[in-house]
Short mmCIF file of C-alpha atoms in Angstrom, two decimals:
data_model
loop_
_atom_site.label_atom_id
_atom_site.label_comp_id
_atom_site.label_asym_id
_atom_site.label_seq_id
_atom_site.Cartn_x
_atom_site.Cartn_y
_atom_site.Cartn_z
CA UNK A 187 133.59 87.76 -50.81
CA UNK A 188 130.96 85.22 -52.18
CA UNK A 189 131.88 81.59 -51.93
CA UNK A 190 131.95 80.38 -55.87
CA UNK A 191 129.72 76.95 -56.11
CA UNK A 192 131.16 76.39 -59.70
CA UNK A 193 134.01 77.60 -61.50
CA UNK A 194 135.52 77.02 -64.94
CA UNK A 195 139.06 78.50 -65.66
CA UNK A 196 140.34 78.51 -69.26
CA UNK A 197 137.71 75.74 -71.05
CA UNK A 198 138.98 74.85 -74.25
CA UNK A 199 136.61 72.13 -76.05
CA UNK A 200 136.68 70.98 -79.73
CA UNK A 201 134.71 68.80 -82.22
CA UNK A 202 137.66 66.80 -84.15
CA UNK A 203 135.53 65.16 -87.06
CA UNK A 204 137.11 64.00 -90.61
CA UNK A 205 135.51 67.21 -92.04
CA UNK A 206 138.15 69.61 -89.21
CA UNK A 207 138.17 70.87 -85.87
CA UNK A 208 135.28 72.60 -84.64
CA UNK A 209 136.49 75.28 -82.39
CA UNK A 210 133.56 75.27 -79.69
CA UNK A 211 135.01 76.58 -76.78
CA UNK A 212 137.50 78.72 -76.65
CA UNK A 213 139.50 79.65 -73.68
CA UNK A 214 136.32 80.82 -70.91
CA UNK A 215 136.09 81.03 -67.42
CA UNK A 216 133.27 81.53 -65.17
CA UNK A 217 132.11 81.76 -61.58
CA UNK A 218 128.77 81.10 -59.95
CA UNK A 219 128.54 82.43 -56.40
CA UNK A 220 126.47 81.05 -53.87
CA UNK A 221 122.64 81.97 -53.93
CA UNK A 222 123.15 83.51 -57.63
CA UNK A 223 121.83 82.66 -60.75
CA UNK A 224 124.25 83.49 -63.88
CA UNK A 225 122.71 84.10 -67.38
CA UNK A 226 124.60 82.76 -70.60
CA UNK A 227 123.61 84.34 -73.38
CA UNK A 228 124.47 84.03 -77.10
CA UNK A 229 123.37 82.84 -80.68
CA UNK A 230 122.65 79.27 -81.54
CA UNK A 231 125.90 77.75 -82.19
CA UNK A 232 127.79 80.17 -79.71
CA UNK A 233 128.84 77.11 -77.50
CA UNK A 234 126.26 77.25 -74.58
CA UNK A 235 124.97 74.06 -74.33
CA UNK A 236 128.84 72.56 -74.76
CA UNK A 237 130.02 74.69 -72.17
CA UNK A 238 126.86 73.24 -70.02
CA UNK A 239 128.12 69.45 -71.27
CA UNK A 240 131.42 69.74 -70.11
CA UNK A 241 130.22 70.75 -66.59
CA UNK A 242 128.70 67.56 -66.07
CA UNK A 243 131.75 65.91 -68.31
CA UNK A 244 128.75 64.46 -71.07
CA UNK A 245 130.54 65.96 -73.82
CA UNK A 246 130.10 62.78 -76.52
CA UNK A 247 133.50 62.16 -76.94
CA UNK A 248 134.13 61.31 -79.71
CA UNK A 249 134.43 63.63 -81.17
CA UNK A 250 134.43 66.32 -78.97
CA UNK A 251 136.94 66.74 -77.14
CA UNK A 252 137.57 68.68 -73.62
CA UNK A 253 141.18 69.96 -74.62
CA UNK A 254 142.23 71.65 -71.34
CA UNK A 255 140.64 74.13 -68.74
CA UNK A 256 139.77 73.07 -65.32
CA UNK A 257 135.53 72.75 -63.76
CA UNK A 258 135.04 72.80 -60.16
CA UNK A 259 132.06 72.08 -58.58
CA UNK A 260 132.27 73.26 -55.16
CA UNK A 261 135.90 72.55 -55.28
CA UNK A 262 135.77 69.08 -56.75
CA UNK A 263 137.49 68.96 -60.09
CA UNK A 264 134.89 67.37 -62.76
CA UNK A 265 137.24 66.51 -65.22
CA UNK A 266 139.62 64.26 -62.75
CA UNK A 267 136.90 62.31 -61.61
CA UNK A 268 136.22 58.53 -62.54
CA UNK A 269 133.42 57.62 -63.94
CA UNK A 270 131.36 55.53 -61.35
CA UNK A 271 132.39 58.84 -58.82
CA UNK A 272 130.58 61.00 -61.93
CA UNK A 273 127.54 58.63 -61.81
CA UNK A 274 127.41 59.72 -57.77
CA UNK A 275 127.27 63.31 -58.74
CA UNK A 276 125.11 63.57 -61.33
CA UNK A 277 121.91 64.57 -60.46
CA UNK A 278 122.91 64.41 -56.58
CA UNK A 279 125.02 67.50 -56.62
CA UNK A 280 124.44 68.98 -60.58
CA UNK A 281 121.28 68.57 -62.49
CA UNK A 282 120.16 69.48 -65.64
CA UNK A 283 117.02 70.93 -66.85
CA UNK A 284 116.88 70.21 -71.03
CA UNK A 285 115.02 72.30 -73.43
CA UNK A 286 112.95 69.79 -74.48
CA UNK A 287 110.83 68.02 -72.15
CA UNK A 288 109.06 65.60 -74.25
CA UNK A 289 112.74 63.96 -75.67
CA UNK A 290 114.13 64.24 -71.98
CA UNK A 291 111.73 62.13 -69.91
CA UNK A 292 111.09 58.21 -70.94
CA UNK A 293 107.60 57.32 -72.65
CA UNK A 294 106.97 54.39 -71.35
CA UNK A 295 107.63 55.15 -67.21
CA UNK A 296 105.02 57.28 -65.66
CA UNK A 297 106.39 60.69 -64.35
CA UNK A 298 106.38 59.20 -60.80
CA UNK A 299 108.50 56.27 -61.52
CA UNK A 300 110.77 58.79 -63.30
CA UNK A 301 111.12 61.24 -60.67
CA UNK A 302 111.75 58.25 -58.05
CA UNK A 303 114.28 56.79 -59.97
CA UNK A 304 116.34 59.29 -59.48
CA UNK A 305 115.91 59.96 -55.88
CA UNK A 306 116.09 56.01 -55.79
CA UNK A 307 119.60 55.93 -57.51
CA UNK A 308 121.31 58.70 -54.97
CA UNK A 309 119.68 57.59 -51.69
CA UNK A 310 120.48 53.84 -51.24
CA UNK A 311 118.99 54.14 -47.70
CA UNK A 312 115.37 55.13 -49.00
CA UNK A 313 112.78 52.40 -49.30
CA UNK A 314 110.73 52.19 -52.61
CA UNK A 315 107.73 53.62 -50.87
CA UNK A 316 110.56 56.29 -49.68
CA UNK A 317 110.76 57.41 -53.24
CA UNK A 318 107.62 57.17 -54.36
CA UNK A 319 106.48 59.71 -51.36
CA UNK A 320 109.57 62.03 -52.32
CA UNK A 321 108.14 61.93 -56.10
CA UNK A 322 104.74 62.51 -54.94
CA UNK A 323 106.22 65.67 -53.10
CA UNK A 324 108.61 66.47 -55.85
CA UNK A 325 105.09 66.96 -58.04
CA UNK A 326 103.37 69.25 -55.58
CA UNK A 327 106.76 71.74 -55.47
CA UNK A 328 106.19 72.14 -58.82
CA UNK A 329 102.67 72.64 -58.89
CA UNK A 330 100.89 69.77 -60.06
CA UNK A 331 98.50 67.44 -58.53
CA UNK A 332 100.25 63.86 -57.38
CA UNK A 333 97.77 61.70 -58.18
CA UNK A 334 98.92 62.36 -61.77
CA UNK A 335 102.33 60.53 -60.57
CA UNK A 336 100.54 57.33 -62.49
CA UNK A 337 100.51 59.25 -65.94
CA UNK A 338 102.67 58.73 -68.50
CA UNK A 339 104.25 62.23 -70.54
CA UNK A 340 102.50 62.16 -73.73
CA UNK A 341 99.28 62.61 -71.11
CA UNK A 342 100.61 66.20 -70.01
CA UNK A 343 100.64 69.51 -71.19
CA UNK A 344 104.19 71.24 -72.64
CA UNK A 345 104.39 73.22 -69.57
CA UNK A 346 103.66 70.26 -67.65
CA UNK A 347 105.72 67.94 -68.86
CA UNK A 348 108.88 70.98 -67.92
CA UNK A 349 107.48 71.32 -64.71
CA UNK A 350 108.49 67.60 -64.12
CA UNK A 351 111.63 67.78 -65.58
CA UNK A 352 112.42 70.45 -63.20
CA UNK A 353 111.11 68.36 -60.45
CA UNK A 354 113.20 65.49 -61.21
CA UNK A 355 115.91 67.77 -61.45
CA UNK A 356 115.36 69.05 -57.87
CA UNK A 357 114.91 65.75 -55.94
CA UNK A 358 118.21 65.48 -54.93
CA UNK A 359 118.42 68.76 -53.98
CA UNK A 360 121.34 69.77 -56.31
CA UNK A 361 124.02 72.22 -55.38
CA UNK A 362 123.79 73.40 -59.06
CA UNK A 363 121.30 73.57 -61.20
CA UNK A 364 121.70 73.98 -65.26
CA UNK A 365 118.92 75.07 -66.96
CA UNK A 366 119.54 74.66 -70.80
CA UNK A 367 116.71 77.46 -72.44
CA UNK A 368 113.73 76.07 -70.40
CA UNK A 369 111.35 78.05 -71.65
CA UNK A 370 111.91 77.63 -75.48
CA UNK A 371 109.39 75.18 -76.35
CA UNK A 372 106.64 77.07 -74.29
CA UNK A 373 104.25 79.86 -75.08
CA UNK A 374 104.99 82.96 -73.38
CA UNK A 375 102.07 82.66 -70.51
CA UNK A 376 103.57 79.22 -69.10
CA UNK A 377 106.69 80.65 -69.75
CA UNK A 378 105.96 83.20 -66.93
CA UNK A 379 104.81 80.31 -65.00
CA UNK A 380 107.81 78.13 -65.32
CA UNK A 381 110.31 81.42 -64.56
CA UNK A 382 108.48 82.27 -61.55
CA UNK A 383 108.57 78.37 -60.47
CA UNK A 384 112.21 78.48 -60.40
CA UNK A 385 112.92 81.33 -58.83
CA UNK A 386 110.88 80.67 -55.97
CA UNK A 387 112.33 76.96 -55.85
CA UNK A 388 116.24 78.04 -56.12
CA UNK A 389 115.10 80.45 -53.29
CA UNK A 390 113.70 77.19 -51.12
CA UNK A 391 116.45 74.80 -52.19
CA UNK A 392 118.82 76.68 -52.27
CA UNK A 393 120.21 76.24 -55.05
CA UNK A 394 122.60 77.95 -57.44
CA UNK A 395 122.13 78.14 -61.36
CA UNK A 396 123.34 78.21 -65.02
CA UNK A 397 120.36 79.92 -66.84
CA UNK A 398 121.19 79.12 -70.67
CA UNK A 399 119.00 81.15 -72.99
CA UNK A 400 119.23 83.66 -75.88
CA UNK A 401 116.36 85.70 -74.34
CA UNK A 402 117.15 88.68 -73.04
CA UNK A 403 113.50 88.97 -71.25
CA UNK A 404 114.53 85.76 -70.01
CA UNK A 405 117.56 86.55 -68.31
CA UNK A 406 116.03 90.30 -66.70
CA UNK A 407 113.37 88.48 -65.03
CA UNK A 408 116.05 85.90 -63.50
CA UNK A 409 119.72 86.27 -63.51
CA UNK A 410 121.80 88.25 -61.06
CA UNK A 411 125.09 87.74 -63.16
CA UNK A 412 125.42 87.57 -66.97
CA UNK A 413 127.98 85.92 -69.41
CA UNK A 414 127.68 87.06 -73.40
CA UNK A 415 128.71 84.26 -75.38
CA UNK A 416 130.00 84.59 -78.96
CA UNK A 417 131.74 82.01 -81.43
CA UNK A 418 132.64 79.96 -78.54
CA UNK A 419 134.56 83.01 -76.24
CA UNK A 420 132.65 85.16 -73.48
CA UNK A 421 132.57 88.91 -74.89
CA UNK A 422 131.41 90.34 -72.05
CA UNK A 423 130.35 89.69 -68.17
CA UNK A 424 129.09 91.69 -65.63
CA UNK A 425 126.19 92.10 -63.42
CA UNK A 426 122.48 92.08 -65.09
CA UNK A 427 122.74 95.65 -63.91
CA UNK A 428 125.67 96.56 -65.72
CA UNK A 429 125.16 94.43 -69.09
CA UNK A 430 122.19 95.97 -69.52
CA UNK A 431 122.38 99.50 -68.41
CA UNK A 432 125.94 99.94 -69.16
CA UNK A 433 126.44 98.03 -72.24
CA UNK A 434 130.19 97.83 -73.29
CA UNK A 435 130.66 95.19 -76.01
CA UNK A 436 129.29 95.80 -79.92
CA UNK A 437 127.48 92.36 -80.15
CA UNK A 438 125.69 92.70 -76.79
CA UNK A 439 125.33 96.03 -77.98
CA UNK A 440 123.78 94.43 -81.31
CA UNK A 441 121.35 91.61 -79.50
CA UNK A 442 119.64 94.60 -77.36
CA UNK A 443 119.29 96.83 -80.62
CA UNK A 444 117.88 94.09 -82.43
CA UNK A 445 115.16 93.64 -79.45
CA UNK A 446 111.51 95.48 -80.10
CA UNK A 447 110.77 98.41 -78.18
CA UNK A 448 107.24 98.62 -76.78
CA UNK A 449 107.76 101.71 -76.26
CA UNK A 450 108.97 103.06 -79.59
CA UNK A 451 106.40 100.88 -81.67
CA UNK A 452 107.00 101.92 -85.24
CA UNK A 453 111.19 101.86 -84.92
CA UNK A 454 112.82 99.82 -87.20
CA UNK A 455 114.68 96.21 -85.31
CA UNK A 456 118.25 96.82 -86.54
CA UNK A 457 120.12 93.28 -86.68
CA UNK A 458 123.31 92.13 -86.46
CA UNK A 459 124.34 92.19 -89.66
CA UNK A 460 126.03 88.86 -91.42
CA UNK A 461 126.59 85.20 -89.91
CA UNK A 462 128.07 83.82 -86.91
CA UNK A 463 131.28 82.37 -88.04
CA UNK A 464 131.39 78.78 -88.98
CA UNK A 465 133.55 77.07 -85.92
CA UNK A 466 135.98 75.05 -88.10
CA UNK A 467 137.19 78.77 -89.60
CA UNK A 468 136.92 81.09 -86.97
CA UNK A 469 138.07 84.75 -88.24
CA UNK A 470 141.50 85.57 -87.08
CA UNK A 471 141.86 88.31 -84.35
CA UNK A 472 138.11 89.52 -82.81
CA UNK A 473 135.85 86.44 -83.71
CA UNK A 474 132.93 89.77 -84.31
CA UNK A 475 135.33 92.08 -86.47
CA UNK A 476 133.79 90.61 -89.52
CA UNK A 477 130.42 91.93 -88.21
CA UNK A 478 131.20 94.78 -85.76
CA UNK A 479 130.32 98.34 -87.16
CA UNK A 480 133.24 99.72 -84.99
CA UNK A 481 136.02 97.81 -86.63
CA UNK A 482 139.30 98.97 -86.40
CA UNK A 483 142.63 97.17 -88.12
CA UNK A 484 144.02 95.90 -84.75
CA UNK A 485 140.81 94.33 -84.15
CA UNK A 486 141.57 91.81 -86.86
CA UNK A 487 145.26 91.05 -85.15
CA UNK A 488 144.15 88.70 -82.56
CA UNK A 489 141.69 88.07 -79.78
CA UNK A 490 141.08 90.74 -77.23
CA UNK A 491 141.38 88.99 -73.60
CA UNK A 492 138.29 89.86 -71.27
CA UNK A 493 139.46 93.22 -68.95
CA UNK A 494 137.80 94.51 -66.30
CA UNK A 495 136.62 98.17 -66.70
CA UNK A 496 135.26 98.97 -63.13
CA UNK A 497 132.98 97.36 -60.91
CA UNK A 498 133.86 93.38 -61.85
CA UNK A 499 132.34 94.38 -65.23
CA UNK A 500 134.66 92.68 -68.13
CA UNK A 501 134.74 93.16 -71.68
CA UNK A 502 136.68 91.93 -74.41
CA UNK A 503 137.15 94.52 -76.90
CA UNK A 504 141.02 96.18 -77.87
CA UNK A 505 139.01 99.19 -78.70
CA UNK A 506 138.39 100.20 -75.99
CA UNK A 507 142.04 101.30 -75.75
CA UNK A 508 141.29 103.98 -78.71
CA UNK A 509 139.62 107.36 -77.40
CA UNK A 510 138.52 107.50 -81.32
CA UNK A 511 136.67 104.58 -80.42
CA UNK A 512 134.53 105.73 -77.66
CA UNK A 513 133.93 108.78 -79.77
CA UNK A 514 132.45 106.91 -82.45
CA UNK A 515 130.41 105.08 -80.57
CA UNK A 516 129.08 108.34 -78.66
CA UNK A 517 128.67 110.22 -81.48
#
């Protein structure tokens, strides 16, 4: 059985402003094996990047609130931890690539001064010219010349300027690595680039990863283990295999209709019809019976749990308990 490097068990995490309670997260749990790279997928607003917060405990509180559940990184509880003991495993033992690059790193530190701060802040025994030499090696991993350690970000390129987020990210050589939709600020070709790049440096560091995205392509090319994410609970989970051969729930099932087919060039996209639910007034029962083409009555009398049908593939759907279900959706 594969050691788990991170797990969350029953993450609840809400907004509480004077407008209501945002319902973010709702109840998930997830497991990230060692040497695998799990894919969380899901509409803006589906409670990704709060799920990716709470890992490192960054949730701005207030208002948002971590209500209950339970994070552990390699067996160390995240939430239980004080706060100078969080400083010493930030970036040492989880790191987080953002989607932005150019609001992440600091304008007025060149990308060498950034990348040796960190290594500077978790290795107390390195000298200064230590961390400079670990930046300057930090750059080449990642592909990019280190004499341009002395620039500053606004000199660098979009897929530059990721490149050395992701190396500042990897100087510590982090147990887990979060990358919060990498790619989304990039055109496709550096995209490619930046993909391949951390692949091959997961492989060499090895490292394990949260891959946050709402790109399907994305998560083929990458993930080993994907999580579908809707209205702040996980719909379905499974291998990349399974999720997207053997496609159980109706919104995953939507999000890979709604994809273009190169193959089929003059079909019709069909979307997912409606609006995500607003998080202060979540739907009661299935958070997706107001938009699931499948709906049934008892979908709308309360949240379907996540089951496992075969082969540590889960869904959360009550239908699948109806044999007129599964005809309907054959048919």
């Amino acid at each position: 059985m594969t050691e788990n490097i991170l797990e969350i068990k029953d993450l609840v995490v809400h907004y509480e402003t004077d407008d209501g309670v945002v319902y973010a997260v709702n109840g998930i749990s997830l497991a990230i094996g060692k040497g695998q790279t799990l894919g969380l997928v899901g509409e803006t607003g589906a409670g990704k990047t709060t799920t990716a917060l709470s890992i490192l405990n960054l949730v701005p509180n207030p208002p948002g609130v971590i209500k209950s559940g339970e994070i552990l990184l390699d067996n160390i509880n995240m939430l239980s931890l004080p706060a100078r003991e969080l400083q010493n495993v930030r970036g040492k033992d989880v790191a987080m690539i953002f989607q932005d690059p150019m609001t992440a790193l600091n304008p007025v530190m060149t990308i060498g001064e950034q990348i040796a701060e960190s290594v500077m802040l978790h290795h107390k025994d390195f000298s200064k010219e230590d961390c400079i030499e670990r930046a300057k090696e930090m750059l080449r991993q990642v592909g990019i010349d280190d004499s341009r350690a002395a620039d500053y970000p606004h000199q660098l390129s979009g897929g530059m300027r990721q490149r050395v987020v992701i190396a500042i990210a990897l100087a510590c050589n982090p147990k887990l690595l979060i990358a919060d939709e990498p790619t989304t600020a990039l055109d496709v070709t550096i995209q490619a680039q930046v993909l391949a790049l951390m692949k091959q440096l997961k492989q060499e560091f090895n490292t394990v990863m949260l891959l946050i995205t709402h790109d399907l392509g994305v998560v083929a090319e990458v993930c080993d283990e994907v999580a579908v994410m809707y209205a702040g609970h996980i719909v379905e989970k499974g291998s990349a295999y399974d999720v997207f051969n053997h496609t159980l729930h109706p919104y995953t099932e939507g999000l890979f209709n709604s994809l273009p087919n190169l193959r089929e060039r003059g079909e019709e996209l069909v979307p997912i019809k409606g609006m995500m639910p607003d998080p202060m007034q979540l739907p009661t029962g299935c958070v997706f019976a107001p938009r699931c083409p499948y709906v049934m009555d008892k979908c709308r009398l309360g949240q379907p749990e996540l089951k496992d049908h075969g082969q540590s593939h889960f869904v959360a759907c009550i239908a699948y308990d109806s044999e007129d279900f599964k005809l309907r959706r054959n048919s």
